[in-house]
Coordinates of C-alpha atoms and ligand atoms in Angstrom, one line a residue:
M1 CA 21.0 -3.7 -6.2
S2 CA 18.0 -5.9 -7.5
E3 CA 17.1 -5.7 -11.0
T4 CA 14.0 -3.8 -10.8
I5 CA 15.6 -0.8 -8.8
T6 CA 18.6 -1.1 -11.4
L7 CA 15.7 -0.3 -13.9
M8 CA 13.9 2.1 -11.9
K9 CA 16.6 3.8 -11.6
S10 CA 17.2 3.9 -15.2
H11 CA 14.1 5.0 -16.6
T12 CA 14.3 7.9 -18.7
S13 CA 11.2 9.3 -20.9
V14 CA 11.6 8.4 -25.1
R15 CA 9.6 10.8 -27.3
R16 CA 11.3 9.6 -30.3
F17 CA 10.6 6.1 -31.3
K18 CA 12.1 3.3 -34.6
E19 CA 8.9 2.3 -36.9
E20 CA 9.0 -1.1 -34.7
A21 CA 5.2 -2.8 -33.7
I22 CA 4.9 -4.2 -30.1
P23 CA 4.1 -7.7 -30.7
Q24 CA 0.5 -8.4 -29.3
E25 CA 1.7 -11.1 -26.8
D26 CA 4.5 -8.1 -25.6
L27 CA 1.7 -6.0 -24.5
N28 CA -0.9 -8.3 -23.0
E29 CA 2.6 -8.9 -20.4
I30 CA 2.9 -5.1 -20.3
L31 CA -0.9 -4.3 -19.6
S32 CA -1.7 -7.6 -17.5
A33 CA 1.4 -6.5 -15.2
A34 CA -0.1 -3.0 -15.4
Q35 CA -2.9 -4.1 -13.9
M36 CA -1.4 -5.6 -11.1
A37 CA -1.4 -1.9 -9.4
S38 CA -2.9 -1.6 -6.4
S39 CA -5.7 0.5 -6.3
W40 CA -8.5 2.3 -4.1
K41 CA -11.0 -0.7 -2.4
N42 CA -10.1 -2.6 -5.4
F43 CA -12.2 -0.5 -7.3
Q44 CA -9.5 -0.3 -10.7
S45 CA -11.0 2.7 -11.6
Y46 CA -9.7 3.2 -14.5
S47 CA -9.8 1.9 -18.3
V48 CA -7.0 2.1 -21.0
I49 CA -7.4 2.9 -24.7
L50 CA -5.0 1.1 -26.9
V51 CA -4.3 3.2 -30.0
R52 CA -2.3 1.6 -32.6
S53 CA -3.7 2.4 -36.0
Q54 CA -1.7 5.5 -37.6
E55 CA -5.1 7.0 -38.4
K56 CA -5.9 7.8 -34.7
K57 CA -3.0 8.4 -33.6
D58 CA -2.6 11.5 -36.8
A59 CA -5.8 12.5 -35.6
L60 CA -4.7 12.8 -31.4
F61 CA -1.7 14.8 -33.0
E62 CA -4.1 17.6 -35.1
L63 CA -5.1 17.7 -30.9
V64 CA -1.7 17.2 -29.2
P65 CA 1.0 17.9 -31.0
Q66 CA 3.5 15.6 -29.1
E67 CA 5.9 14.1 -31.7
A68 CA 6.0 10.6 -29.2
I69 CA 2.5 10.3 -30.1
R70 CA 2.7 9.8 -34.0
Q71 CA 5.5 8.2 -34.0
S72 CA 4.8 5.5 -31.1
A73 CA 4.1 2.1 -32.2
A74 CA 1.0 2.2 -29.5
F75 CA -0.6 5.2 -27.4
L76 CA -2.8 4.1 -24.3
L77 CA -5.1 6.8 -22.9
F78 CA -6.0 6.0 -19.3
V79 CA -8.7 7.4 -18.5
G80 CA -10.2 7.9 -14.7
D81 CA -13.6 5.6 -14.5
L82 CA -16.9 5.5 -12.5
N83 CA -18.6 4.1 -15.2
R84 CA -18.3 0.5 -14.2
A85 CA -18.9 1.9 -10.6
E86 CA -22.2 3.8 -11.4
K87 CA -23.6 0.7 -13.0
G88 CA -22.0 -0.9 -9.9
A89 CA -23.6 0.7 -7.6
H90 CA -26.9 1.0 -9.7
L91 CA -27.2 -2.7 -8.7
H92 CA -27.8 -2.0 -4.6
T93 CA -29.1 2.0 -4.9
D94 CA -30.7 4.3 -7.4
T95 CA -28.2 7.2 -5.9
F96 CA -24.6 7.9 -7.3
Q97 CA -22.7 11.0 -6.3
P98 CA -19.3 10.6 -7.5
Q99 CA -19.1 14.7 -8.2
G100 CA -16.3 16.1 -6.2
V101 CA -12.4 16.0 -5.2
E102 CA -12.1 12.5 -4.1
G103 CA -13.5 11.0 -7.0
L104 CA -11.1 13.0 -8.8
L105 CA -8.3 11.4 -6.5
I106 CA -9.3 8.0 -6.2
T107 CA -9.6 7.2 -10.0
S108 CA -6.6 9.7 -10.9
V109 CA -4.3 7.8 -8.2
D110 CA -5.8 4.5 -9.9
A111 CA -4.5 5.6 -13.1
A112 CA -1.4 6.7 -12.1
L113 CA -0.4 3.5 -10.5
A114 CA -1.3 1.5 -13.1
G115 CA 0.4 3.7 -15.9
Q116 CA 3.6 4.0 -14.0
N117 CA 3.2 -0.2 -14.3
T118 CA 2.8 0.1 -17.6
L119 CA 6.1 1.8 -18.2
L120 CA 7.9 0.2 -16.1
A121 CA 7.1 -3.2 -17.3
A122 CA 7.2 -1.8 -21.3
E123 CA 10.7 -0.6 -19.9
S124 CA 11.8 -4.4 -18.9
L125 CA 11.2 -5.7 -21.6
G126 CA 13.1 -3.1 -23.5
Y127 CA 10.8 -0.6 -25.0
G128 CA 10.2 3.2 -24.1
G129 CA 8.1 5.7 -23.7
V130 CA 6.5 8.8 -22.1
I131 CA 3.4 10.1 -20.2
I132 CA 1.6 12.7 -21.9
G133 CA -0.3 14.9 -19.7
L134 CA -0.5 17.7 -22.0
V135 CA -3.9 15.2 -23.7
R136 CA -5.9 17.1 -20.4
Y137 CA -5.9 20.5 -22.0
K138 CA -8.0 19.2 -25.0
S139 CA -10.3 17.1 -22.7
V140 CA -13.3 17.4 -24.1
E141 CA -12.2 17.0 -27.8
L142 CA -10.4 13.8 -26.4
A143 CA -13.9 12.7 -25.0
E144 CA -15.4 13.1 -28.4
L145 CA -12.5 11.1 -30.4
F146 CA -12.6 8.4 -27.8
K147 CA -16.3 8.0 -27.2
L148 CA -15.8 8.8 -23.6
P149 CA -19.2 8.4 -21.9
D150 CA -20.5 10.0 -18.4
Y151 CA -18.3 9.3 -15.4
T152 CA -14.6 9.1 -17.3
Y153 CA -11.8 11.8 -18.1
P154 CA -8.9 11.3 -19.7
V155 CA -5.8 11.1 -17.1
F156 CA -2.9 11.0 -19.2
G157 CA -1.9 9.1 -22.1
I158 CA 1.4 6.6 -22.5
A159 CA 3.4 6.5 -25.5
L160 CA 5.3 3.5 -26.1
G161 CA 7.5 2.0 -28.5
V162 CA 11.0 0.8 -29.6
P163 CA 13.5 3.5 -28.6
N164 CA 15.3 5.7 -31.0
Q165 CA 16.9 8.1 -28.7
K166 CA 19.2 7.9 -25.4
H167 CA 19.5 10.4 -23.1
A168 CA 21.3 10.7 -19.7
V169 CA 19.3 10.1 -16.5
K170 CA 17.4 13.2 -15.5
P171 CA 18.8 14.5 -11.6
R172 CA 16.3 14.7 -9.5
L173 CA 15.9 16.7 -6.5
P174 CA 18.3 15.7 -3.6
L175 CA 16.5 12.8 -1.4
E176 CA 16.8 14.8 1.7
H177 CA 14.7 18.0 0.1
V178 CA 11.6 15.3 -0.6
V179 CA 11.9 12.6 2.0
F180 CA 11.7 14.2 5.6
E181 CA 11.8 13.0 8.9
E182 CA 9.3 12.8 11.1
E183 CA 7.7 16.2 10.0
Y184 CA 7.3 18.3 7.0
Q185 CA 10.0 21.0 6.2
E186 CA 10.0 23.7 4.6
Q187 CA 12.4 24.4 1.4
S188 CA 14.7 27.7 1.4
T189 CA 14.9 29.6 -2.1
E190 CA 18.6 28.3 -1.9
A191 CA 17.5 24.8 -2.3
I192 CA 15.6 25.3 -5.3
E193 CA 17.8 27.6 -6.8
A194 CA 20.5 24.9 -6.3
Y195 CA 18.4 22.3 -8.1
D196 CA 17.8 25.1 -11.3
R197 CA 21.6 25.0 -11.3
V198 CA 21.5 21.0 -11.4
Q199 CA 18.5 21.3 -14.0
T200 CA 20.7 23.6 -16.3
E201 CA 23.4 21.4 -15.8
Y202 CA 22.2 18.6 -17.1
A203 CA 20.3 20.0 -20.2
G204 CA 23.1 21.9 -21.5
A205 CA 22.2 23.2 -25.0
R206 CA 19.3 22.2 -24.8
A207 CA 18.5 24.1 -21.9
T208 CA 16.1 27.2 -22.7
T209 CA 14.2 28.0 -19.4
T210 CA 15.0 27.0 -15.7
W211 CA 13.1 24.3 -13.3
S212 CA 11.8 27.2 -11.5
Q213 CA 10.6 29.4 -14.8
R214 CA 8.7 26.0 -15.9
L215 CA 7.0 26.2 -12.0
A216 CA 6.3 30.0 -12.9
E217 CA 5.0 29.0 -16.5
Q218 CA 2.3 26.2 -15.1
F219 CA 1.2 27.9 -11.7
G220 CA 1.5 31.4 -12.1
N221 CA -1.2 31.4 -15.3
P222 CA -5.2 30.0 -14.4
E223 CA -5.3 25.9 -15.1
P224 CA -6.6 25.2 -19.4
S225 CA -10.5 25.4 -19.0
S226 CA -11.0 22.3 -20.9
T227 CA -10.2 19.8 -17.8
R228 CA -12.8 21.1 -15.9
E229 CA -15.3 21.9 -18.7
N230 CA -15.2 18.2 -19.4
L231 CA -15.1 16.6 -16.0
E232 CA -19.0 19.0 -16.0
Q233 CA -19.8 17.5 -19.0
K234 CA -19.2 13.8 -17.9
K235 CA -21.1 14.6 -14.4
L236 CA -18.0 14.3 -12.5
L237 CA -17.8 18.2 -11.1
Ligands
LIG1 C1 1.7 12.9 -15.5 C2 2.4 13.7 -16.6 C3 2.5 14.0 -17.2 C4 3.5 14.1 -18.2 N1 3.8 15.0 -19.6 C5 4.3 15.0 -20.6 C6 3.8 15.7 -22.1 O1 3.0 16.2 -21.9 N2 4.9 15.5 -22.4 C7 6.1 15.4 -22.4 O2 6.7 15.2 -23.4 N3 6.1 14.6 -21.1 C8 5.7 14.6 -20.2 N4 5.6 13.9 -19.0 C9 7.1 13.3 -18.9 C10 8.1 14.3 -17.9 O3 8.4 15.4 -18.4 C11 9.1 13.6 -17.5 O4 8.9 12.2 -16.8 C12 10.0 14.5 -16.4 O5 10.7 15.4 -17.3 C13 11.3 13.7 -15.8 O6 12.1 13.1 -17.4 P1 12.0 11.7 -17.1 O7 11.1 11.0 -17.2 O8 13.1 11.3 -18.2 O9 12.8 11.0 -15.9 C14 4.8 13.9 -18.5 C15 5.0 13.2 -16.7 C16 4.3 12.9 -15.8 C17 4.3 12.4 -14.9

């Protein structure tokens, strides 16, 4: 296996960090590697807000009580960003109509690719981290805290730092249940129950709900309203 594949296959999210900073030089390396991710038409429709002050991390923790945020050496907020696009487009036209699903997919996918590159680059230097999607549940408040302008919205954050915990790698779905030859194959309920058992065994004493129960919690309820409300306020919906 290549070094890169070995690194990718040893990924685990890290949510507890030592009280150690990440040197500026390392952050620059991580973020410039992240920037090399592919993006839709090279638009690079995202921005990153680097949060290092404890005051700001604490303010964010008040809104999104995830311990990883408070303990992180650096918290990176990945923002879907068509604000630059608006300025670029206006050099050539008076109309700008980014509202809708395609604009959201373009920006979210660009941010996600850069985010995954960020985490992998950080892991390659011995740091750890976790993606925090729960920031979206406080989209309106975050937009205010980080002064996000029109045509921008929080997609997710990444808490980074020097790891202070180590977990076993979390087992994924069997490859043949995710990768299909030539055409889609719907899953049997048995396959899902089998993965429930794999996940429960992995979690051991920490298991409180099964994988499919978490699916039910997520998708059995309406989506949180703040994401949509913020997207409407920022003229993206
Ligand atoms: C888009 C996205 C959002 C996530 N949001 C959170 C979060 O808010 N809090 C958290 O603790 N983990 C979060 N995670 C981490 C996942 O729970 C984790 O990646 C998954 O359980 C697989 O575990 P592993 O990364 O250790 O392999 C998120 C991951 C992704 C990709």
